[in-house]
Amino acid sequence: MQEKIKNLIYQAIKNLNIESSDFAVEHPEDFSNGDYSTNIAMVCGKNLKTNPKDLADKIQHELEKNIPTEIQKLEVAGAASITFHLSRNFFPHRTPPRL
């Protein structure tokens, strides 16, 4: 899923005519902040000399145009992280053991 999210981000910044930069997609320390997060807006904001929070909003909006079913929602959190909340359908269903 991490690679799929990276590819979605690359496509979104390409659509916004933002030059690709080295960015991270990782699990946040606290999963209440999503299943994955990225620092793309902070990295690109610095390179473009623009407000990273405003850039995160633009990237989030572009990502939402092609959001796959595995992703339930996107949010901009903190200074300018974009968080990805995976759909519960993404995770394998577990049947409780019979007693």
CSV table of N, CA and C in Angstrom, one decimal:
chain,number,residue,atom,x,y,z
A,1,MET,N,0.8,-1.2,0.0
A,1,MET,CA,0.0,0.0,0.0
A,1,MET,C,0.9,1.3,0.0
A,2,GLN,N,2.0,1.2,0.7
A,2,GLN,CA,2.9,2.3,0.8
A,2,GLN,C,3.3,2.8,-0.6
A,3,GLU,N,3.7,1.8,-1.5
A,3,GLU,CA,4.1,2.1,-2.8
A,3,GLU,C,3.0,2.7,-3.7
A,4,LYS,N,1.8,2.2,-3.5
A,4,LYS,CA,0.6,2.8,-4.1
A,4,LYS,C,0.3,4.2,-3.8
A,5,ILE,N,0.5,4.5,-2.5
A,5,ILE,CA,0.3,5.9,-2.0
A,5,ILE,C,1.4,6.8,-2.6
A,6,LYS,N,2.6,6.3,-2.7
A,6,LYS,CA,3.7,7.1,-3.3
A,6,LYS,C,3.4,7.4,-4.7
A,7,ASN,N,2.9,6.4,-5.5
A,7,ASN,CA,2.5,6.7,-6.9
A,7,ASN,C,1.4,7.6,-7.0
A,8,LEU,N,0.4,7.6,-6.1
A,8,LEU,CA,-0.7,8.6,-6.1
A,8,LEU,C,-0.2,10.0,-5.9
A,9,ILE,N,0.8,10.1,-5.0
A,9,ILE,CA,1.4,11.4,-4.7
A,9,ILE,C,2.2,11.9,-5.9
A,10,TYR,N,3.0,11.1,-6.5
A,10,TYR,CA,3.7,11.5,-7.7
A,10,TYR,C,2.8,12.0,-8.8
A,11,GLN,N,1.7,11.3,-9.0
A,11,GLN,CA,0.7,11.7,-10.0
A,11,GLN,C,0.0,13.0,-9.6
A,12,ALA,N,-0.3,13.2,-8.4
A,12,ALA,CA,-0.9,14.4,-7.9
A,12,ALA,C,0.0,15.6,-8.1
A,13,ILE,N,1.2,15.5,-7.7
A,13,ILE,CA,2.1,16.7,-7.9
A,13,ILE,C,2.5,16.9,-9.4
A,14,LYS,N,2.5,15.9,-10.2
A,14,LYS,CA,2.7,16.0,-11.6
A,14,LYS,C,1.5,16.8,-12.2
A,15,ASN,N,0.3,16.5,-11.8
A,15,ASN,CA,-0.9,17.2,-12.2
A,15,ASN,C,-0.9,18.7,-11.8
A,16,LEU,N,-0.3,18.9,-10.7
A,16,LEU,CA,-0.2,20.3,-10.2
A,16,LEU,C,1.0,21.1,-10.7
A,17,ASN,N,1.8,20.4,-11.6
A,17,ASN,CA,3.0,21.0,-12.1
A,17,ASN,C,4.1,21.3,-11.1
A,18,ILE,N,4.2,20.4,-10.1
A,18,ILE,CA,5.2,20.6,-9.0
A,18,ILE,C,6.3,19.6,-9.3
A,19,GLU,N,7.5,20.0,-9.3
A,19,GLU,CA,8.6,19.2,-9.6
A,19,GLU,C,8.8,18.2,-8.4
A,20,SER,N,9.0,16.9,-8.8
A,20,SER,CA,9.2,15.8,-7.8
A,20,SER,C,10.3,16.1,-6.9
A,21,SER,N,10.1,15.8,-5.6
A,21,SER,CA,11.2,15.9,-4.6
A,21,SER,C,11.2,14.6,-3.8
A,22,ASP,N,12.3,14.4,-3.1
A,22,ASP,CA,12.4,13.2,-2.2
A,22,ASP,C,11.6,13.4,-1.0
A,23,PHE,N,10.6,12.6,-0.8
A,23,PHE,CA,9.6,12.7,0.3
A,23,PHE,C,9.4,11.3,0.9
A,24,ALA,N,8.8,11.3,2.1
A,24,ALA,CA,8.6,10.1,2.9
A,24,ALA,C,7.1,9.8,2.9
A,25,VAL,N,6.8,8.5,2.9
A,25,VAL,CA,5.5,7.9,3.2
A,25,VAL,C,5.7,6.9,4.3
A,26,GLU,N,5.2,7.1,5.5
A,26,GLU,CA,5.5,6.2,6.6
A,26,GLU,C,4.3,6.1,7.5
A,27,HIS,N,4.4,5.2,8.4
A,27,HIS,CA,3.3,5.0,9.4
A,27,HIS,C,3.6,6.1,10.5
A,28,PRO,N,2.5,6.8,10.9
A,28,PRO,CA,2.7,7.7,12.0
A,28,PRO,C,2.9,7.0,13.4
A,29,GLU,N,3.5,7.6,14.3
A,29,GLU,CA,3.6,7.0,15.6
A,29,GLU,C,2.3,6.6,16.3
A,30,ASP,N,1.3,7.5,16.1
A,30,ASP,CA,0.0,7.3,16.7
A,30,ASP,C,-1.0,7.0,15.6
A,31,PHE,N,-1.5,5.8,15.5
A,31,PHE,CA,-2.4,5.4,14.4
A,31,PHE,C,-3.7,6.2,14.4
A,32,SER,N,-4.0,6.9,15.5
A,32,SER,CA,-5.2,7.8,15.4
A,32,SER,C,-5.0,8.9,14.4
A,33,ASN,N,-3.7,9.1,14.0
A,33,ASN,CA,-3.4,10.1,13.0
A,33,ASN,C,-3.3,9.5,11.6
A,34,GLY,N,-4.0,8.4,11.4
A,34,GLY,CA,-4.0,7.8,10.1
A,34,GLY,C,-3.1,6.5,10.0
A,35,ASP,N,-3.2,5.8,8.9
A,35,ASP,CA,-2.4,4.6,8.7
A,35,ASP,C,-1.0,5.0,8.1
A,36,TYR,N,-1.0,6.0,7.3
A,36,TYR,CA,0.2,6.5,6.6
A,36,TYR,C,0.2,8.0,6.6
A,37,SER,N,1.3,8.6,6.5
A,37,SER,CA,1.4,10.1,6.4
A,37,SER,C,2.6,10.4,5.5
A,38,THR,N,2.5,11.6,4.9
A,38,THR,CA,3.6,12.0,4.0
A,38,THR,C,4.0,13.5,4.3
A,39,ASN,N,5.3,13.8,4.1
A,39,ASN,CA,5.8,15.1,4.3
A,39,ASN,C,6.0,15.8,2.9
A,40,ILE,N,5.3,15.4,1.9
A,40,ILE,CA,5.5,16.0,0.5
A,40,ILE,C,5.3,17.5,0.5
A,41,ALA,N,4.3,18.0,1.2
A,41,ALA,CA,4.0,19.4,1.2
A,41,ALA,C,5.1,20.2,1.9
A,42,MET,N,5.7,19.7,2.9
A,42,MET,CA,6.8,20.4,3.6
A,42,MET,C,8.0,20.4,2.7
A,43,VAL,N,8.3,19.3,2.1
A,43,VAL,CA,9.5,19.2,1.2
A,43,VAL,C,9.3,20.2,0.0
A,44,CYS,N,8.2,20.1,-0.7
A,44,CYS,CA,8.0,20.9,-1.9
A,44,CYS,C,7.7,22.3,-1.5
A,45,GLY,N,7.1,22.6,-0.4
A,45,GLY,CA,6.9,24.0,0.1
A,45,GLY,C,8.2,24.7,0.3
A,46,LYS,N,9.1,24.0,0.8
A,46,LYS,CA,10.5,24.6,1.1
A,46,LYS,C,11.1,24.9,-0.3
A,47,ASN,N,11.1,24.0,-1.2
A,47,ASN,CA,11.7,24.2,-2.5
A,47,ASN,C,11.0,25.3,-3.3
A,48,LEU,N,9.7,25.4,-3.2
A,48,LEU,CA,8.9,26.4,-3.9
A,48,LEU,C,8.8,27.7,-3.2
A,49,LYS,N,9.3,27.8,-2.0
A,49,LYS,CA,9.2,28.9,-1.1
A,49,LYS,C,7.7,29.4,-1.0
A,50,THR,N,6.9,28.4,-0.6
A,50,THR,CA,5.4,28.6,-0.5
A,50,THR,C,5.0,28.0,0.9
A,51,ASN,N,3.9,28.5,1.3
A,51,ASN,CA,3.3,28.0,2.6
A,51,ASN,C,3.0,26.5,2.5
A,52,PRO,N,3.7,25.6,3.3
A,52,PRO,CA,3.4,24.2,3.1
A,52,PRO,C,2.0,23.8,3.5
A,53,LYS,N,1.4,24.5,4.4
A,53,LYS,CA,0.0,24.1,4.7
A,53,LYS,C,-1.0,24.3,3.5
A,54,ASP,N,-0.8,25.5,2.9
A,54,ASP,CA,-1.6,25.8,1.7
A,54,ASP,C,-1.3,24.7,0.6
A,55,LEU,N,0.0,24.4,0.4
A,55,LEU,CA,0.3,23.4,-0.6
A,55,LEU,C,-0.2,22.0,-0.2
A,56,ALA,N,-0.2,21.7,1.1
A,56,ALA,CA,-0.8,20.4,1.5
A,56,ALA,C,-2.3,20.3,1.2
A,57,ASP,N,-3.0,21.4,1.3
A,57,ASP,CA,-4.4,21.5,1.0
A,57,ASP,C,-4.6,21.2,-0.5
A,58,LYS,N,-3.8,21.9,-1.3
A,58,LYS,CA,-3.9,21.7,-2.8
A,58,LYS,C,-3.6,20.2,-3.2
A,59,ILE,N,-2.6,19.6,-2.6
A,59,ILE,CA,-2.2,18.3,-2.9
A,59,ILE,C,-3.3,17.3,-2.4
A,60,GLN,N,-3.8,17.6,-1.3
A,60,GLN,CA,-4.9,16.7,-0.8
A,60,GLN,C,-6.1,16.8,-1.7
A,61,HIS,N,-6.5,18.0,-2.2
A,61,HIS,CA,-7.6,18.1,-3.1
A,61,HIS,C,-7.3,17.3,-4.4
A,62,GLU,N,-6.1,17.4,-4.9
A,62,GLU,CA,-5.7,16.7,-6.1
A,62,GLU,C,-5.8,15.2,-5.9
A,63,LEU,N,-5.3,14.7,-4.7
A,63,LEU,CA,-5.3,13.3,-4.4
A,63,LEU,C,-6.7,12.8,-4.4
A,64,GLU,N,-7.6,13.5,-3.8
A,64,GLU,CA,-9.0,13.1,-3.7
A,64,GLU,C,-9.7,12.9,-5.0
A,65,LYS,N,-9.2,13.4,-6.1
A,65,LYS,CA,-9.8,13.2,-7.4
A,65,LYS,C,-9.7,11.7,-7.8
A,66,ASN,N,-8.6,11.0,-7.4
A,66,ASN,CA,-8.4,9.7,-7.8
A,66,ASN,C,-8.2,8.7,-6.6
A,67,ILE,N,-8.9,9.0,-5.5
A,67,ILE,CA,-8.7,8.2,-4.3
A,67,ILE,C,-9.2,6.7,-4.5
A,68,PRO,N,-8.3,5.8,-4.3
A,68,PRO,CA,-8.7,4.4,-4.5
A,68,PRO,C,-9.6,3.9,-3.3
A,69,THR,N,-10.3,2.8,-3.5
A,69,THR,CA,-11.3,2.3,-2.5
A,69,THR,C,-10.6,1.9,-1.2
A,70,GLU,N,-9.3,1.6,-1.3
A,70,GLU,CA,-8.5,1.2,-0.1
A,70,GLU,C,-8.3,2.4,0.9
A,71,ILE,N,-8.5,3.6,0.4
A,71,ILE,CA,-8.3,4.8,1.3
A,71,ILE,C,-9.6,5.4,1.6
A,72,GLN,N,-9.9,5.4,2.9
A,72,GLN,CA,-11.2,5.9,3.3
A,72,GLN,C,-11.2,7.5,3.3
A,73,LYS,N,-10.2,8.1,3.8
A,73,LYS,CA,-10.1,9.6,3.8
A,73,LYS,C,-8.7,10.1,3.9
A,74,LEU,N,-8.5,11.3,3.5
A,74,LEU,CA,-7.3,12.1,3.6
A,74,LEU,C,-7.5,13.3,4.5
A,75,GLU,N,-6.5,13.6,5.2
A,75,GLU,CA,-6.5,14.8,6.0
A,75,GLU,C,-5.2,15.5,6.0
A,76,VAL,N,-5.2,16.9,6.2
A,76,VAL,CA,-4.0,17.6,6.4
A,76,VAL,C,-3.9,17.8,7.9
A,77,ALA,N,-2.8,17.4,8.5
A,77,ALA,CA,-2.6,17.4,9.9
A,77,ALA,C,-1.3,18.1,10.3
A,78,GLY,N,-1.3,18.7,11.5
A,78,GLY,CA,-0.1,19.4,12.0
A,78,GLY,C,0.3,20.5,11.1
A,79,ALA,N,1.6,20.7,10.9
A,79,ALA,CA,2.2,21.7,10.1
A,79,ALA,C,1.8,21.6,8.6
A,80,ALA,N,1.9,20.4,8.1
A,80,ALA,CA,1.5,20.2,6.7
A,80,ALA,C,1.6,18.7,6.3
A,81,SER,N,1.5,17.8,7.2
A,81,SER,CA,1.5,16.4,6.8
A,81,SER,C,0.1,16.0,6.2
A,82,ILE,N,0.2,15.2,5.2
A,82,ILE,CA,-1.1,14.6,4.7
A,82,ILE,C,-1.2,13.2,5.2
A,83,THR,N,-2.3,12.9,5.8
A,83,THR,CA,-2.5,11.6,6.4
A,83,THR,C,-3.5,10.8,5.6
A,84,PHE,N,-3.3,9.5,5.5
A,84,PHE,CA,-4.1,8.6,4.8
A,84,PHE,C,-4.7,7.6,5.8
A,85,HIS,N,-6.0,7.6,5.8
A,85,HIS,CA,-6.8,6.6,6.6
A,85,HIS,C,-7.3,5.5,5.7
A,86,LEU,N,-6.8,4.3,5.9
A,86,LEU,CA,-7.2,3.2,5.1
A,86,LEU,C,-8.6,2.7,5.5
A,87,SER,N,-9.3,2.2,4.5
A,87,SER,CA,-10.7,1.7,4.7
A,87,SER,C,-10.6,0.4,5.5
A,88,ARG,N,-11.5,0.1,6.3
A,88,ARG,CA,-11.5,-1.1,7.1
A,88,ARG,C,-11.7,-2.3,6.1
A,89,ASN,N,-12.2,-2.1,4.9
A,89,ASN,CA,-12.3,-3.2,3.9
A,89,ASN,C,-10.9,-3.6,3.4
A,90,PHE,N,-9.9,-2.7,3.6
A,90,PHE,CA,-8.6,-3.0,3.1
A,90,PHE,C,-7.9,-4.1,4.0
A,91,PHE,N,-8.3,-4.1,5.3
A,91,PHE,CA,-7.7,-5.1,6.2
A,91,PHE,C,-8.4,-6.4,6.1
A,92,PRO,N,-7.7,-7.5,6.1
A,92,PRO,CA,-8.4,-8.9,6.1
A,92,PRO,C,-9.4,-9.0,7.2
A,93,HIS,N,-10.5,-9.7,6.8
A,93,HIS,CA,-11.5,-9.9,7.8
A,93,HIS,C,-11.0,-11.1,8.7
A,94,ARG,N,-11.2,-11.0,10.0
A,94,ARG,CA,-10.8,-12.0,10.9
A,94,ARG,C,-12.1,-12.6,11.5
A,95,THR,N,-12.2,-13.9,11.5
A,95,THR,CA,-13.3,-14.5,12.2
A,95,THR,C,-12.8,-14.9,13.6
A,96,PRO,N,-13.6,-14.5,14.6
A,96,PRO,CA,-13.1,-14.9,16.0
A,96,PRO,C,-13.1,-16.4,16.1
A,97,PRO,N,-12.2,-16.9,16.9
A,97,PRO,CA,-12.1,-18.4,17.1
A,97,PRO,C,-13.3,-18.9,17.8
A,98,ARG,N,-13.7,-20.1,17.4
A,98,ARG,CA,-14.8,-20.7,18.1
A,98,ARG,C,-14.3,-21.4,19.4
A,99,LEU,N,-15.1,-21.2,20.4
A,99,LEU,CA,-14.8,-21.8,21.7
A,99,LEU,C,-15.6,-23.1,21.9
